[in-house]
mmCIF file of C-alpha atoms and ligand atoms in Angstrom:
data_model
loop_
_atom_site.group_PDB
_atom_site.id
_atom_site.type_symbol
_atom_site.label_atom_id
_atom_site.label_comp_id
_atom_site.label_asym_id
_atom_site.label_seq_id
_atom_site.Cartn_x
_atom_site.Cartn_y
_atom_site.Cartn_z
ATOM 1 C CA UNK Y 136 -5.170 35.580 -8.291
ATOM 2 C CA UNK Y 137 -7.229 33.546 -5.483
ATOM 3 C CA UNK Y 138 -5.962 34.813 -2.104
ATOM 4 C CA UNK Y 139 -3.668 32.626 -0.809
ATOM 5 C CA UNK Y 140 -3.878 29.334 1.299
ATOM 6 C CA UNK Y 141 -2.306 27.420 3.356
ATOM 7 C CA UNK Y 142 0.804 25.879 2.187
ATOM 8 C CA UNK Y 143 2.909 23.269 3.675
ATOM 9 C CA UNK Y 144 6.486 22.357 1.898
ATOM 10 C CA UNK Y 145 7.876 18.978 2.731
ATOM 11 C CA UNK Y 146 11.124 17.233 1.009
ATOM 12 C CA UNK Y 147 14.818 15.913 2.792
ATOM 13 C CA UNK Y 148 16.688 17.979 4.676
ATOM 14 C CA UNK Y 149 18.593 20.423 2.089
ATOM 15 C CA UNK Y 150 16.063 20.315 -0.483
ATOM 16 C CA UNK Y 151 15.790 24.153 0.531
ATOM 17 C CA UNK Y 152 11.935 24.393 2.227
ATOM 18 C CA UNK Y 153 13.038 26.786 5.178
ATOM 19 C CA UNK Y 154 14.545 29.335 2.183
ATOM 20 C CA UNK Y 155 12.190 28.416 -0.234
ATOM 21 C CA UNK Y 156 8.851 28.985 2.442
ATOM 22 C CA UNK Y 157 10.768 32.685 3.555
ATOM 23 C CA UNK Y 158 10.964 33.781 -0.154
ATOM 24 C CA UNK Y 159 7.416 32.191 -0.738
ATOM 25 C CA UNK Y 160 5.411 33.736 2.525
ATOM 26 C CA UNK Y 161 6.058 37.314 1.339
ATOM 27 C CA UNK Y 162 5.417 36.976 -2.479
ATOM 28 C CA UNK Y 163 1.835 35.372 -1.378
ATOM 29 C CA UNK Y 164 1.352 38.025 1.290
ATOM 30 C CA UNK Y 165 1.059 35.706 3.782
ATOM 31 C CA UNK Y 166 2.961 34.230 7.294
ATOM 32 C CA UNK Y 167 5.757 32.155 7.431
ATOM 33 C CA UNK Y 168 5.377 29.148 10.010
ATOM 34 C CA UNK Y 169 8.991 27.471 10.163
ATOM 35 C CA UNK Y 170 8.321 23.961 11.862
ATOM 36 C CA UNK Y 171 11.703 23.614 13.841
ATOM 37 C CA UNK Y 172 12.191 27.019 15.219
ATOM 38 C CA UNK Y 173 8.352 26.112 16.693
ATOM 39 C CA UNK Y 174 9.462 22.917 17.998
ATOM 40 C CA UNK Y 175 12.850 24.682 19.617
ATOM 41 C CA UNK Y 176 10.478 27.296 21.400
ATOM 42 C CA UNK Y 177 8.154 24.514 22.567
ATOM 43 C CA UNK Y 178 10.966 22.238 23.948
ATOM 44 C CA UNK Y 179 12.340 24.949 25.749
ATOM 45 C CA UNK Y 180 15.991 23.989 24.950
ATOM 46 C CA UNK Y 181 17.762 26.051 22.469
ATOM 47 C CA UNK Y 182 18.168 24.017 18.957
ATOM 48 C CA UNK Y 183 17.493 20.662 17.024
ATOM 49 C CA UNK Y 184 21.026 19.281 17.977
ATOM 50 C CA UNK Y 185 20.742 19.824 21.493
ATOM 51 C CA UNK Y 186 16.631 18.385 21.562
ATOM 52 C CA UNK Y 187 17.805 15.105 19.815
ATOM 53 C CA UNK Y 188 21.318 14.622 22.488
ATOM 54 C CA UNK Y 189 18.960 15.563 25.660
ATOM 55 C CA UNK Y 190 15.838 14.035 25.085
ATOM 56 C CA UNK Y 191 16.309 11.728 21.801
ATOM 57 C CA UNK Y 192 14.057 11.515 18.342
ATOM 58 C CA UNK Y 193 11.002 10.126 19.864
ATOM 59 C CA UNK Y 194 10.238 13.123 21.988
ATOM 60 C CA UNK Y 195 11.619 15.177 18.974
ATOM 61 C CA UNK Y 196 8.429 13.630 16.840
ATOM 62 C CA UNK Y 197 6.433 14.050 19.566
ATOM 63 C CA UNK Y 198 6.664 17.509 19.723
ATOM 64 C CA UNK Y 199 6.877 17.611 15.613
ATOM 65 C CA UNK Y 200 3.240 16.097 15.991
ATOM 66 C CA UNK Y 201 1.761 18.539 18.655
ATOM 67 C CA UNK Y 202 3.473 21.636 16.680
ATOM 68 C CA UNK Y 203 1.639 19.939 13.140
ATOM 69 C CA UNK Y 204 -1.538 19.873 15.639
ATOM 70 C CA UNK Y 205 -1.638 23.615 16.215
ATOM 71 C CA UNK Y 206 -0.703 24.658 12.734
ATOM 72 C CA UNK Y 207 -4.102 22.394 11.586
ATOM 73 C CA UNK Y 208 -6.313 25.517 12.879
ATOM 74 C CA UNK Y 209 -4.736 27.490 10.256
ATOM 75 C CA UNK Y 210 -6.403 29.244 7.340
ATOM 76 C CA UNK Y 211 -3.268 30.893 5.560
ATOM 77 C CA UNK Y 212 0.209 30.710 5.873
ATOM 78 C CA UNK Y 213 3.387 29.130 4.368
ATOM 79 C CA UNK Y 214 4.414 26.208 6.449
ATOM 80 C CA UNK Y 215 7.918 24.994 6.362
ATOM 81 C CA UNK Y 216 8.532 21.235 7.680
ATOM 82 C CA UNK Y 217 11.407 18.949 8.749
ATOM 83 C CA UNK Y 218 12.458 16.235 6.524
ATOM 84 C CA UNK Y 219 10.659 14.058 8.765
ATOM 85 C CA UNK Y 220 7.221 15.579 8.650
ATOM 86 C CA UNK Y 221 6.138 12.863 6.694
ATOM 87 C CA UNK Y 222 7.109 9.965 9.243
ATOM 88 C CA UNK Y 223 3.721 10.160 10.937
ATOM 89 C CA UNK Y 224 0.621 10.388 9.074
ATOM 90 C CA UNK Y 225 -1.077 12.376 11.382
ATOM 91 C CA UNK Y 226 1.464 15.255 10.887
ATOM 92 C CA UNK Y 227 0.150 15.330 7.044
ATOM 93 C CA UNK Y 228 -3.710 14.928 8.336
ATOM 94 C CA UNK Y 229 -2.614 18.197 10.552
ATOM 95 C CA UNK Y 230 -0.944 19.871 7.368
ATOM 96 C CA UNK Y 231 -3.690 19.512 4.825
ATOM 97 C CA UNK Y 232 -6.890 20.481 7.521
ATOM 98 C CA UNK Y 233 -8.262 23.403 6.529
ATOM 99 C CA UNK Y 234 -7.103 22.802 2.416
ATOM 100 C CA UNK Y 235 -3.591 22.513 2.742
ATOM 101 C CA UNK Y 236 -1.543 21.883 0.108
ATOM 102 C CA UNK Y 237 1.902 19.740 0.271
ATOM 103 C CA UNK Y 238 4.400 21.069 -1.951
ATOM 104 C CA UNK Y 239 7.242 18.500 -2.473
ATOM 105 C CA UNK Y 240 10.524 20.184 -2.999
ATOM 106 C CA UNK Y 241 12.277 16.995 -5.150
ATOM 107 C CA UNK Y 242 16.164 16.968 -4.965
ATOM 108 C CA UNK Y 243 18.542 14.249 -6.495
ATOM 109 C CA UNK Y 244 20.552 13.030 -2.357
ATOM 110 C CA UNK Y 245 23.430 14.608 -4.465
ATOM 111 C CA UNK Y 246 21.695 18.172 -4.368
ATOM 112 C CA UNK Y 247 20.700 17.874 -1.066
ATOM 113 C CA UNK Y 248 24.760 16.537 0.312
ATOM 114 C CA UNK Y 249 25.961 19.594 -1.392
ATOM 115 C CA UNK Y 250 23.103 21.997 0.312
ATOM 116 C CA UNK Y 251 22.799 20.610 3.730
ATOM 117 C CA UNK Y 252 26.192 22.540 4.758
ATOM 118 C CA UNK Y 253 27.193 23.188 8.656
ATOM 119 C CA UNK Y 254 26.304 18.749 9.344
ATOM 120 C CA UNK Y 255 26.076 20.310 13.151
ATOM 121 C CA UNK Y 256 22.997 20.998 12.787
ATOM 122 C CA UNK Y 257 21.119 18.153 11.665
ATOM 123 C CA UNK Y 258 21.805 15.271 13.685
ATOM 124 C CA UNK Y 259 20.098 13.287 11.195
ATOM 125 C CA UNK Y 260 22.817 13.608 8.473
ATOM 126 C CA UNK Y 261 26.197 13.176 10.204
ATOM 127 C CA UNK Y 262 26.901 9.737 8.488
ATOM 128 C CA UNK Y 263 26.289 9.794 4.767
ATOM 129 C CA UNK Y 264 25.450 6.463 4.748
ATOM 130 C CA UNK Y 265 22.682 6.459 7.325
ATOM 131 C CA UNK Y 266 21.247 10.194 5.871
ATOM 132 C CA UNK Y 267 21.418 7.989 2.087
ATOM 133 C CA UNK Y 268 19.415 5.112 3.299
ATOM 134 C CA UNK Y 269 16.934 7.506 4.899
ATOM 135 C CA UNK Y 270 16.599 9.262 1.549
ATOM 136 C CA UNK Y 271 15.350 6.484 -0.032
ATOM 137 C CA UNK Y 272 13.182 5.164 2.126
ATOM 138 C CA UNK Y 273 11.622 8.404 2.441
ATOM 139 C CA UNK Y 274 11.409 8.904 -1.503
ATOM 140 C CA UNK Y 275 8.186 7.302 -2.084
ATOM 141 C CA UNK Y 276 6.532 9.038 0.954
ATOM 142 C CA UNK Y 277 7.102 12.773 -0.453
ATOM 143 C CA UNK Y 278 5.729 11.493 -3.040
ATOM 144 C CA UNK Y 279 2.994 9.581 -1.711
ATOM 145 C CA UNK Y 280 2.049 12.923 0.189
ATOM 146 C CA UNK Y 281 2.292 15.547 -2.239
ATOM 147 C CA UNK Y 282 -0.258 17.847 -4.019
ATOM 148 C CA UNK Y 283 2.274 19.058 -6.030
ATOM 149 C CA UNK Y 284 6.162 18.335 -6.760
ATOM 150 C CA UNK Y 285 8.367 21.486 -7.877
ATOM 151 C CA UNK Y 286 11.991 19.308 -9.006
ATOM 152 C CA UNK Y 287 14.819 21.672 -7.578
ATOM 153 C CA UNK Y 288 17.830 20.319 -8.872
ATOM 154 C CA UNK Y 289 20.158 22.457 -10.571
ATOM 155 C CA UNK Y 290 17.534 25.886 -9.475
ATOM 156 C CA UNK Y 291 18.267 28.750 -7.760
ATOM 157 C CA UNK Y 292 16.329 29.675 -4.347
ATOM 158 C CA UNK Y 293 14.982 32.264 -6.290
ATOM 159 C CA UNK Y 294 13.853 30.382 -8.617
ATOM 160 C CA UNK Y 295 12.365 27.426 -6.871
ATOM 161 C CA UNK Y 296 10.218 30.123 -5.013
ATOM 162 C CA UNK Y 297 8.692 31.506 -8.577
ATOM 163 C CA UNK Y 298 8.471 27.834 -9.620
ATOM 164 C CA UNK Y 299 5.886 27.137 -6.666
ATOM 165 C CA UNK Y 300 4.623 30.619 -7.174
ATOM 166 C CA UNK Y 301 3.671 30.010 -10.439
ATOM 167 C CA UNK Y 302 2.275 26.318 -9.466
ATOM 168 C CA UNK Y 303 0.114 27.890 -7.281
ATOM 169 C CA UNK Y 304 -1.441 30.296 -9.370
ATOM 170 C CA UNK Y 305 -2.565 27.282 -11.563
ATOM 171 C CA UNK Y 306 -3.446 24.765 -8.827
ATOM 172 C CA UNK Y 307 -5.842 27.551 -6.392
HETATM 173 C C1 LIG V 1 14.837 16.048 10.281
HETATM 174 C C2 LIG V 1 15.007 17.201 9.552
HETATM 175 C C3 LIG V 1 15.354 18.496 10.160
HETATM 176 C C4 LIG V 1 14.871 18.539 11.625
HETATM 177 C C5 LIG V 1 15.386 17.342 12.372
HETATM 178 C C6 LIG V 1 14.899 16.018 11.773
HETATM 179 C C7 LIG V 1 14.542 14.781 9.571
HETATM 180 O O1 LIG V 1 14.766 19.559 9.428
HETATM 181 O O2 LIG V 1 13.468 18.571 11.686
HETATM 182 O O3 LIG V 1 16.795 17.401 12.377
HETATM 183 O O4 LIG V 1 14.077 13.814 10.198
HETATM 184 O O5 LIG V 1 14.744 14.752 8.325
HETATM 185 P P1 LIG V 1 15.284 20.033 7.959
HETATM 186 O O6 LIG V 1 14.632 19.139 6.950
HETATM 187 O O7 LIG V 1 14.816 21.446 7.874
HETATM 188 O O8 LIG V 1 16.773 19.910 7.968
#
């Protein structure tokens, strides 16, 4: 198999990129890079929650965009994203320097209600409505940015990971 690249999943919060990029890093042999834990340590506050109350979304994407900036140096890795990577076209430029690839992990907004869990934690999803609305405005954009598009609904983590495993082998 060609060694492995650098890989960058993208898709709405709950599509499963942050489990799907852990199981992923180690069956390529390569580092995991999880986008919001980066943008936590850079903000110097302690979660996602607390950077959207305190300083609001715009500074959130700002710091999205400078954390996208230093991942564009890399050569190898498995990147995972926030839903709203794709917001700013310059986080994708940043994503696919050095041949990244965007892997769109496609969920029905049903799968991803039933995955998203503890709503705490993503300030972005607290009202169905607004999260809904979101999804389908964002829709076309996953799309619009994607190398490749693994559809997760009704998969396993497990399997999802061997799905862009096996995508890989194919596409590199
Ligand atoms: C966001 C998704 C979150 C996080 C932040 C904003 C979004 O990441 O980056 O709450 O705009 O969709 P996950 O997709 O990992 O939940």
């Amino acid at each position: 198999m060609t060694p492995p690249t650098k890989i960058a999943l993208i898709g709405f919060m709950g599509s499963g990129k942050t489990t799907t990029a852990a199981r992923l890093a180690p069956m390529l042999g390569t580092a995991l890079y999880e986008m919001d834990t980066l943008i936590v340590n850079a903000s110097g506050l302690d979660s996602i929650p607390t950077i959207f109350e305190r300083l609001g979304e715009p500074r959130f994407r700002q710091l999205e965009t400078s954390v996208a900036e230093t991942l564009s140096t890399l050569r190898e890795g498995v990147i995972s994203t926030g839903g709203g990577v794709i917001s700013n076209p310059l986080n994708l430029q940043h994503l696919r320097a050095n041949g990244g690839v965007i892997i769109y992990l496609k969920a029905s907004f049903e799968t991803v209600s039933s995955r998203v869990g503890d709503l705490s934690t993503r300030p972005l999803f607290k009202e169905p409505a607004r999260a809904a609305e979101l999804y389908r405005a964002r829709a076309p954009l996953y799309e619009a940015a994607a190398d490749l598009v693994v559809s997760t609904d009704g998969l396993t983590e497990d399997s999802v990971a061997q799905q862009v495993h096996h995508l890989l082998r194919g596409a590199l």
